[in-house]
């Protein structure tokens, strides 16, 4: 429920921003993809538990974003900045007759990028770098309930391309590499989304 509320608020903000901006400078987007995922602590718990356990690993990622682009020397060269919200699939370990362990992770990525804009009916490649602000929540429900959380800022690189069908709409692909996103607290690895992710993207320009 918390993730749905966050997504709803961010989507409302993203839809409102472009109304006050110069045409074609602003955009909003959505993406759906997969990412690397290593629920290390859950796997270790599973190894020490009876056989009636089930580990569900969440490799999916859904994101929304808002962006702004400046035209550089020539209409095709653009410098952009974008901020978004990435929601990762939950990891959950069900322990039959005893309880469960669940991990939820989301990130707010801030990215600066260069794009070669080849216009409508053309592919436009881009590359960029930025910082992702991660938050992981880790809940254990056994004989008692315990909750842990961790926040961390880590660098990332992105690259991709989009195909502009019209002045307003583009579809594309994006690859991202996140560095050192292992979330540790005391002896627990709450989550680890370090590494490569890939996504299909849709963007609307205003």
Coordinates of N, CA and C in Angstrom, one line a residue:
X1 N 0.8 -1.2 0.0 CA 0.0 0.0 0.0 C 0.9 1.3 0.0
X2 N 2.0 1.2 0.8 CA 2.8 2.4 0.8 C 3.4 2.7 -0.5
X3 N 3.8 1.7 -1.3 CA 4.4 1.9 -2.6 C 3.3 2.5 -3.5
X4 N 2.1 2.0 -3.4 CA 1.0 2.6 -4.3 C 0.8 4.0 -4.0
X5 N 0.8 4.4 -2.7 CA 0.6 5.8 -2.4 C 1.7 6.7 -2.9
X6 N 3.0 6.2 -2.8 CA 4.2 6.9 -3.3 C 4.1 7.1 -4.8
X7 N 3.7 6.0 -5.5 CA 3.5 6.1 -7.0 C 2.5 7.1 -7.4
X8 N 1.3 7.1 -6.6 CA 0.2 8.0 -7.0 C 0.6 9.4 -6.8
X9 N 1.3 9.7 -5.7 CA 1.7 11.1 -5.5 C 2.7 11.6 -6.6
X10 N 3.7 10.7 -6.9 CA 4.7 11.1 -7.9 C 4.1 11.2 -9.3
X11 N 3.2 10.3 -9.6 CA 2.5 10.5 -10.9 C 1.7 11.8 -11.0
X12 N 1.1 12.2 -9.9 CA 0.3 13.4 -9.9 C 1.2 14.6 -10.2
X13 N 2.4 14.6 -9.5 CA 3.4 15.7 -9.7 C 3.9 15.7 -11.1
X14 N 4.3 14.5 -11.6 CA 4.8 14.4 -13.0 C 3.9 15.0 -14.0
X15 N 2.6 14.7 -13.8 CA 1.6 15.1 -14.8 C 1.3 16.6 -14.7
X16 N 1.6 17.2 -13.5 CA 1.3 18.6 -13.3 C 2.5 19.5 -13.8
X17 N 3.7 19.0 -13.7 CA 4.9 19.8 -14.1 C 4.9 20.3 -15.5
X18 N 4.6 19.5 -16.5 CA 4.7 20.0 -17.9 C 3.8 21.1 -18.3
X19 N 2.7 21.4 -17.5 CA 1.8 22.4 -17.9 C 2.4 23.8 -17.8
X20 N 3.5 23.9 -16.9 CA 4.1 25.2 -16.7 C 5.4 25.4 -17.5
X21 N 5.7 24.4 -18.4 CA 7.0 24.4 -19.0 C 6.9 24.7 -20.5
X22 N 8.0 25.1 -21.1 CA 8.1 25.4 -22.5 C 7.9 24.1 -23.3
X23 N 7.1 24.1 -24.4 CA 6.8 22.9 -25.1 C 8.0 22.2 -25.6
X24 N 8.0 20.9 -25.5 CA 9.1 20.0 -26.0 C 10.3 20.0 -25.1
X25 N 10.3 20.7 -24.0 CA 11.5 20.6 -23.1 C 11.2 19.6 -22.0
X26 N 10.0 19.4 -21.7 CA 9.6 18.5 -20.6 C 9.2 17.2 -21.1
X27 N 9.3 16.2 -20.2 CA 8.7 14.9 -20.5 C 8.4 14.1 -19.3
X28 N 7.6 13.1 -19.4 CA 7.3 12.1 -18.4 C 7.4 10.7 -19.0
X29 N 7.8 9.8 -18.2 CA 7.9 8.4 -18.7 C 7.6 7.3 -17.7
X30 N 7.5 6.1 -18.2 CA 7.3 4.9 -17.4 C 8.3 3.9 -18.0
X31 N 8.6 2.9 -17.2 CA 9.5 1.8 -17.6 C 9.2 0.6 -16.9
X32 N 9.4 -0.6 -17.6 CA 9.2 -1.9 -17.0 C 10.3 -2.8 -17.4
X33 N 11.0 -3.4 -16.4 CA 12.1 -4.2 -16.8 C 12.5 -5.2 -15.7
X34 N 13.7 -5.7 -15.8 CA 14.3 -6.6 -14.8 C 15.6 -6.1 -14.3
X35 N 16.0 -6.6 -13.1 CA 17.2 -6.1 -12.5 C 17.9 -7.3 -11.8
X36 N 19.2 -7.2 -11.5 CA 19.9 -8.2 -10.7 C 19.4 -8.1 -9.3
X37 N 19.4 -9.2 -8.6 CA 18.8 -9.3 -7.2 C 19.5 -10.5 -6.5
X38 N 20.0 -10.2 -5.3 CA 20.6 -11.2 -4.5 C 20.1 -11.2 -3.1
X39 N 19.0 -11.9 -2.8 CA 18.5 -12.0 -1.4 C 19.3 -12.9 -0.5
X40 N 20.5 -12.5 -0.2 CA 21.5 -13.3 0.4 C 21.0 -13.8 1.8
X41 N 20.5 -12.9 2.6 CA 20.1 -13.3 4.0 C 19.0 -14.3 3.9
X42 N 18.0 -14.1 3.0 CA 16.9 -15.1 2.9 C 17.4 -16.4 2.5
X43 N 18.3 -16.5 1.6 CA 18.9 -17.8 1.2 C 19.6 -18.5 2.3
X44 N 20.3 -17.7 3.1 CA 21.0 -18.3 4.3 C 20.0 -18.8 5.3
X45 N 18.9 -18.0 5.5 CA 17.8 -18.5 6.4 C 17.2 -19.8 5.9
X46 N 17.0 -19.8 4.6 CA 16.3 -21.0 4.0 C 17.2 -22.3 4.2
X47 N 18.5 -22.1 4.1 CA 19.4 -23.2 4.2 C 19.4 -23.8 5.6
X48 N 19.0 -23.0 6.6 CA 19.0 -23.5 8.0 C 17.6 -23.9 8.5
X49 N 16.6 -23.7 7.6 CA 15.2 -24.0 8.0 C 14.8 -25.4 7.5
X50 N 13.7 -25.9 8.0 CA 13.1 -27.2 7.5 C 12.8 -27.0 6.0
X51 N 12.5 -28.1 5.4 CA 12.3 -28.1 3.9 C 11.0 -27.4 3.5
X52 N 10.0 -27.2 4.4 CA 8.8 -26.6 4.0 C 8.9 -25.1 4.0
X53 N 9.8 -24.6 3.1 CA 9.9 -23.1 2.9 C 9.9 -22.8 1.4
X54 N 9.5 -21.6 1.1 CA 9.4 -21.2 -0.3 C 9.9 -19.8 -0.4
X55 N 10.9 -19.6 -1.3 CA 11.5 -18.3 -1.5 C 11.1 -17.8 -2.8
X56 N 10.5 -16.6 -2.8 CA 10.0 -15.9 -4.0 C 11.0 -14.7 -4.2
X57 N 11.7 -14.7 -5.4 CA 12.7 -13.7 -5.6 C 12.1 -12.7 -6.7
X58 N 12.2 -11.4 -6.3 CA 11.6 -10.4 -7.2 C 12.6 -9.7 -8.1
X59 N 12.6 -10.1 -9.4 CA 13.6 -9.5 -10.3 C 13.0 -8.4 -11.1
X60 N 11.7 -8.1 -11.0 CA 11.1 -7.0 -11.8 C 11.4 -5.7 -11.2
X61 N 11.2 -4.7 -12.1 CA 11.3 -3.3 -11.6 C 10.4 -2.4 -12.5
X62 N 9.6 -1.6 -11.8 CA 8.7 -0.6 -12.5 C 9.1 0.8 -12.1
X63 N 9.1 1.7 -13.0 CA 9.6 3.0 -12.7 C 8.8 4.1 -13.4
X64 N 8.7 5.3 -12.8 CA 8.2 6.5 -13.4 C 9.2 7.6 -13.3
X65 N 9.2 8.6 -14.2 CA 10.2 9.6 -14.2 C 9.7 10.9 -14.8
X66 N 10.3 12.0 -14.5 CA 10.1 13.3 -15.1 C 11.5 13.8 -15.6
X67 N 11.5 14.5 -16.8 CA 12.7 14.9 -17.3 C 12.6 16.3 -18.0
X68 N 13.8 16.9 -18.1 CA 13.9 18.2 -18.7 C 15.1 18.2 -19.6
X69 N 15.0 18.8 -20.8 CA 16.1 18.8 -21.8 C 16.4 20.2 -22.3
X70 N 17.7 20.5 -22.4 CA 18.2 21.7 -22.9 C 18.8 21.4 -24.3
X71 N 18.5 22.3 -25.3 CA 19.2 22.2 -26.6 C 20.5 22.8 -26.6
X72 N 21.6 22.1 -27.0 CA 22.9 22.6 -27.0 C 23.2 23.2 -28.4
X73 N 24.4 23.2 -28.9 CA 24.8 23.8 -30.1 C 24.3 22.9 -31.3
X74 N 23.1 23.2 -31.8 CA 22.5 22.4 -32.8 C 21.3 21.7 -32.2
X75 N 20.3 21.6 -33.0 CA 19.0 21.0 -32.5 C 19.1 19.6 -32.1
X76 N 20.1 18.8 -32.6 CA 20.2 17.4 -32.4 C 20.9 17.1 -31.0
X77 N 21.7 18.0 -30.5 CA 22.4 17.8 -29.3 C 21.7 18.3 -28.1
X78 N 21.4 17.4 -27.1 CA 20.6 17.8 -26.0 C 21.2 17.3 -24.7
X79 N 21.1 18.2 -23.7 CA 21.6 17.8 -22.3 C 20.3 17.7 -21.5
X80 N 20.1 16.6 -20.8 CA 18.9 16.4 -20.0 C 19.2 16.0 -18.6
X81 N 18.2 16.2 -17.7 CA 18.2 15.7 -16.4 C 16.9 15.1 -16.1
X82 N 16.9 14.0 -15.4 CA 15.7 13.3 -15.0 C 15.7 12.8 -13.6
X83 N 14.5 12.7 -13.0 CA 14.4 12.1 -11.6 C 13.2 11.2 -11.7
X84 N 13.3 10.1 -10.9 CA 12.2 9.1 -11.0 C 12.0 8.4 -9.7
X85 N 11.2 7.3 -9.8 CA 11.0 6.4 -8.7 C 11.0 5.0 -9.3
X86 N 11.9 4.2 -8.8 CA 12.0 2.8 -9.2 C 11.5 1.9 -8.1
X87 N 10.5 1.0 -8.4 CA 10.0 0.1 -7.4 C 10.4 -1.3 -7.8
X88 N 11.1 -2.0 -6.9 CA 11.6 -3.3 -7.2 C 10.7 -4.4 -6.7
X89 N 10.7 -5.6 -7.4 CA 9.9 -6.7 -6.9 C 10.3 -7.1 -5.6
X90 N 9.3 -7.5 -4.7 CA 9.6 -7.9 -3.3 C 10.3 -9.3 -3.3
X91 N 11.2 -9.5 -2.4 CA 11.7 -10.9 -2.0 C 10.9 -11.3 -0.8
X92 N 10.5 -12.6 -0.8 CA 9.7 -13.1 0.3 C 10.0 -14.6 0.6
X93 N 10.3 -14.9 1.8 CA 10.6 -16.3 2.3 C 9.4 -16.7 3.2
X94 N 8.7 -17.7 2.7 CA 7.6 -18.2 3.5 C 8.1 -19.4 4.2
X95 N 7.9 -19.4 5.5 CA 8.3 -20.5 6.4 C 7.1 -21.2 6.9
X96 N 6.8 -22.4 6.4 CA 5.5 -23.1 6.6 C 5.2 -23.3 8.1
X97 N 4.1 -22.8 8.5 CA 3.7 -22.9 9.9 C 4.4 -22.1 10.9
X98 N 5.3 -21.3 10.5 CA 6.1 -20.5 11.4 C 6.0 -19.0 11.2
X99 N 6.2 -18.5 9.9 CA 6.1 -17.1 9.6 C 6.6 -16.8 8.2
X100 N 7.2 -15.6 8.1 CA 7.7 -15.1 6.8 C 8.7 -14.0 7.0
X101 N 9.5 -13.9 6.0 CA 10.5 -12.8 5.9 C 10.2 -12.1 4.6
X102 N 10.1 -10.7 4.6 CA 9.8 -10.0 3.4 C 10.8 -8.8 3.3
X103 N 11.2 -8.5 2.0 CA 12.1 -7.4 1.8 C 11.4 -6.5 0.6
X104 N 11.3 -5.2 0.9 CA 10.8 -4.3 -0.2 C 11.9 -3.2 -0.4
X105 N 12.1 -2.9 -1.7 CA 13.2 -1.9 -2.0 C 12.6 -1.0 -3.1
X106 N 12.9 0.3 -2.9 CA 12.7 1.3 -4.0 C 13.8 2.3 -4.0
X107 N 14.0 3.0 -5.1 CA 15.0 3.9 -5.3 C 14.5 5.2 -6.0
X108 N 15.2 6.3 -5.7 CA 14.9 7.6 -6.4 C 16.2 7.9 -7.2
X109 N 16.2 7.6 -8.5 CA 17.4 7.9 -9.3 C 17.4 9.3 -9.9
X110 N 18.5 10.0 -9.8 CA 18.7 11.3 -10.4 C 19.8 11.2 -11.4
X111 N 19.5 11.5 -12.7 CA 20.5 11.3 -13.8 C 20.6 12.5 -14.7
X112 N 21.9 12.8 -15.0 CA 22.2 13.8 -16.1 C 22.7 13.0 -17.3
X113 N 22.2 13.4 -18.5 CA 22.5 12.6 -19.7 C 22.6 13.5 -20.9
X114 N 23.3 12.9 -21.9 CA 23.4 13.5 -23.2 C 22.6 12.7 -24.2
X115 N 21.9 13.4 -25.1 CA 21.1 12.6 -26.1 C 21.3 13.2 -27.4
X116 N 21.5 12.4 -28.4 CA 21.6 12.8 -29.8 C 20.2 12.6 -30.4
X117 N 19.4 13.7 -30.5 CA 18.0 13.7 -30.9 C 17.9 13.7 -32.4
X118 N 17.5 12.6 -33.0 CA 17.4 12.5 -34.4 C 16.0 12.7 -34.9
X119 N 15.1 13.2 -34.0 CA 13.8 13.6 -34.4 C 12.8 12.5 -34.6
X120 N 11.6 12.9 -35.1 CA 10.5 11.9 -35.4 C 10.9 10.9 -36.4
X121 N 10.5 9.7 -36.2 CA 10.8 8.5 -37.1 C 12.3 8.2 -37.1
X122 N 13.0 8.5 -36.0 CA 14.4 8.2 -35.9 C 14.7 7.7 -34.5
X123 N 15.8 6.9 -34.4 CA 16.3 6.5 -33.1 C 17.3 7.5 -32.5
X124 N 17.1 7.8 -31.2 CA 17.9 8.8 -30.5 C 18.6 8.1 -29.4
X125 N 20.0 7.9 -29.5 CA 20.7 7.3 -28.4 C 21.0 8.3 -27.3
X126 N 21.3 7.8 -26.1 CA 21.6 8.6 -25.0 C 22.5 7.9 -24.0
X127 N 23.4 8.6 -23.3 CA 24.2 8.1 -22.2 C 24.2 9.0 -21.0
X128 N 24.3 8.5 -19.8 CA 24.3 9.4 -18.7 C 24.8 8.8 -17.4
X129 N 24.9 9.5 -16.4 CA 25.3 9.1 -15.1 C 24.6 9.8 -14.0
X130 N 24.6 9.2 -12.8 CA 23.8 9.9 -11.7 C 24.0 9.2 -10.4
X131 N 23.0 9.5 -9.5 CA 23.0 8.9 -8.2 C 21.6 8.3 -7.9
X132 N 21.6 7.1 -7.3 CA 20.3 6.5 -6.9 C 20.2 6.5 -5.4
X133 N 19.1 6.9 -4.9 CA 18.9 7.0 -3.4 C 18.0 5.8 -3.1
X134 N 18.6 4.7 -2.5 CA 17.9 3.5 -2.2 C 17.3 3.5 -0.8
X135 N 16.2 2.8 -0.7 CA 15.7 2.5 0.7 C 15.2 1.0 0.6
X136 N 15.6 0.3 1.6 CA 15.1 -1.1 1.8 C 14.5 -1.3 3.1
X137 N 13.3 -2.0 3.1 CA 12.6 -2.3 4.4 C 12.6 -3.8 4.5
X138 N 13.0 -4.4 5.6 CA 13.1 -5.8 5.8 C 12.3 -6.2 7.1
X139 N 11.3 -7.0 6.9 CA 10.4 -7.4 8.0 C 10.5 -8.9 8.2
X140 N 10.7 -9.3 9.5 CA 10.7 -10.7 9.9 C 9.5 -11.0 10.8
X141 N 8.7 -11.9 10.4 CA 7.5 -12.3 11.2 C 7.7 -13.8 11.6
X142 N 8.2 -14.0 12.8 CA 8.4 -15.4 13.3 C 7.7 -15.5 14.6
X143 N 8.4 -15.8 15.7 CA 7.7 -15.8 17.0 C 7.4 -14.4 17.4
X144 N 8.1 -13.4 16.9 CA 7.8 -12.0 17.1 C 8.1 -11.3 15.8
X145 N 7.6 -10.0 15.7 CA 7.8 -9.2 14.5 C 8.9 -8.2 14.7
X146 N 9.9 -8.2 13.7 CA 10.9 -7.2 13.8 C 11.1 -6.5 12.4
X147 N 11.4 -5.3 12.4 CA 11.5 -4.5 11.2 C 12.9 -3.8 11.2
X148 N 13.5 -3.8 10.0 CA 14.8 -3.1 9.8 C 14.7 -2.3 8.5
X149 N 15.4 -1.2 8.4 CA 15.4 -0.5 7.2 C 16.8 0.2 7.0
X150 N 17.1 0.5 5.8 CA 18.4 1.1 5.5 C 18.3 2.0 4.3
X151 N 18.9 3.2 4.3 CA 19.0 4.1 3.2 C 20.4 4.2 2.7
X152 N 20.6 4.4 1.4 CA 22.0 4.5 0.9 C 21.9 5.2 -0.5
X153 N 22.9 6.0 -0.7 CA 23.1 6.7 -2.0 C 24.2 6.0 -2.8
X154 N 24.0 5.6 -4.0 CA 25.0 4.9 -4.8 C 25.1 5.5 -6.2
X155 N 26.2 5.4 -6.9 CA 26.3 5.9 -8.3 C 25.7 4.9 -9.3
X156 N 25.3 5.4 -10.5 CA 24.8 4.5 -11.6 C 25.2 5.1 -12.9
X157 N 25.2 4.3 -13.9 CA 25.4 4.7 -15.3 C 24.2 4.2 -16.1
X158 N 23.8 4.9 -17.1 CA 22.7 4.5 -18.0 C 23.1 4.7 -19.5
X159 N 22.5 3.9 -20.3 CA 22.6 4.1 -21.8 C 21.4 3.5 -22.4
X160 N 21.0 4.0 -23.6 CA 19.9 3.5 -24.2 C 19.6 4.2 -25.5
X161 N 18.4 4.0 -26.0 CA 17.9 4.7 -27.2 C 16.4 4.7 -27.3
X162 N 15.8 5.7 -27.9 CA 14.4 5.7 -28.0 C 14.0 6.0 -29.5
X163 N 12.8 5.5 -29.9 CA 12.3 5.8 -31.2 C 11.1 6.7 -31.1
X164 N 11.2 7.9 -31.7 CA 10.2 8.9 -31.6 C 9.1 8.7 -32.7
X165 N 8.0 8.2 -32.3 CA 6.9 8.0 -33.2 C 6.2 9.3 -33.7
X166 N 6.1 10.2 -32.7 CA 5.5 11.5 -33.0 C 6.3 12.5 -32.1
X167 N 5.9 13.8 -32.3 CA 6.5 14.8 -31.4 C 6.2 14.6 -29.9
X168 N 5.1 13.9 -29.6 CA 4.7 13.7 -28.3 C 5.1 12.4 -27.6
X169 N 5.4 11.3 -28.4 CA 5.5 10.0 -27.9 C 6.7 9.2 -28.4
X170 N 7.4 8.5 -27.5 CA 8.6 7.7 -27.9 C 8.6 6.4 -27.1
X171 N 9.1 5.3 -27.7 CA 9.3 4.1 -27.1 C 10.8 3.8 -27.2
X172 N 11.4 3.1 -26.1 CA 12.8 2.8 -26.2 C 13.2 1.7 -25.3
X173 N 14.5 1.6 -25.2 CA 15.2 0.6 -24.3 C 16.2 1.3 -23.4
X174 N 16.4 0.8 -22.2 CA 17.4 1.5 -21.4 C 18.1 0.4 -20.5
X175 N 19.5 0.5 -20.4 CA 20.3 -0.3 -19.6 C 20.9 0.6 -18.5
X176 N 20.9 0.0 -17.3 CA 21.5 0.8 -16.1 C 22.4 -0.2 -15.4
X177 N 23.5 0.4 -14.9 CA 24.4 -0.4 -14.0 C 24.5 0.4 -12.7
X178 N 24.2 -0.3 -11.6 CA 24.2 0.3 -10.3 C 25.4 -0.2 -9.5
X179 N 26.2 0.7 -8.9 CA 27.3 0.3 -8.2 C 27.1 0.2 -6.7
X180 N 27.5 -0.9 -6.1 CA 27.6 -1.0 -4.6 C 26.3 -0.7 -3.9
X181 N 25.2 -1.4 -4.4 CA 23.9 -1.2 -3.8 C 23.5 -2.2 -2.7
X182 N 24.5 -2.9 -2.2 CA 24.3 -3.9 -1.1 C 23.9 -3.1 0.1
X183 N 22.7 -3.5 0.7 CA 22.2 -2.8 1.9 C 22.5 -3.7 3.1
X184 N 23.5 -3.3 3.9 CA 23.8 -4.2 5.1 C 23.5 -3.4 6.4
X185 N 23.1 -4.2 7.3 CA 22.9 -3.6 8.7 C 23.2 -4.7 9.7
X186 N 24.3 -4.4 10.5 CA 24.9 -5.4 11.4 C 25.2 -6.6 10.6
X187 N 24.7 -7.8 10.9 CA 25.1 -9.0 10.2 C 24.2 -9.4 9.1
X188 N 23.2 -8.5 8.8 CA 22.2 -8.8 7.8 C 22.5 -8.1 6.5
X189 N 22.3 -8.8 5.4 CA 22.2 -8.2 4.1 C 20.8 -8.0 3.7
X190 N 20.3 -6.8 3.9 CA 18.8 -6.5 3.7 C 18.4 -6.7 2.3
X191 N 19.3 -6.3 1.3 CA 19.0 -6.4 -0.1 C 20.3 -6.1 -0.8
X192 N 20.3 -6.5 -2.1 CA 21.5 -6.2 -3.0 C 21.0 -6.1 -4.4
X193 N 20.8 -4.9 -4.9 CA 20.4 -4.6 -6.3 C 21.5 -4.1 -7.1
X194 N 22.8 -4.4 -6.7 CA 23.9 -4.0 -7.5 C 23.9 -4.7 -8.8
X195 N 24.5 -4.0 -9.9 CA 24.6 -4.7 -11.1 C 23.8 -4.1 -12.2
X196 N 23.5 -5.0 -13.2 CA 22.8 -4.5 -14.4 C 21.3 -4.7 -14.4
X197 N 20.6 -3.7 -15.0 CA 19.2 -3.8 -15.2 C 18.8 -3.4 -16.6
X198 N 17.7 -3.8 -17.1 CA 17.3 -3.4 -18.4 C 15.8 -3.2 -18.4
X199 N 15.3 -2.3 -19.2 CA 13.9 -1.9 -19.2 C 13.4 -1.4 -20.6
X200 N 12.2 -1.6 -20.8 CA 11.5 -1.0 -21.9 C 10.9 0.3 -21.4
X201 N 11.0 1.4 -22.2 CA 10.5 2.7 -21.7 C 9.5 3.3 -22.7
X202 N 8.6 4.1 -22.1 CA 7.7 4.9 -22.9 C 7.7 6.3 -22.3
X203 N 7.9 7.3 -23.2 CA 8.0 8.7 -22.8 C 7.0 9.6 -23.6
X204 N 6.5 10.6 -22.9 CA 5.6 11.6 -23.4 C 6.3 12.9 -23.3
X205 N 6.4 13.7 -24.4 CA 7.0 15.0 -24.4 C 6.0 16.1 -24.5
X206 N 6.3 17.2 -23.9 CA 5.3 18.4 -23.9 C 6.0 19.7 -24.3

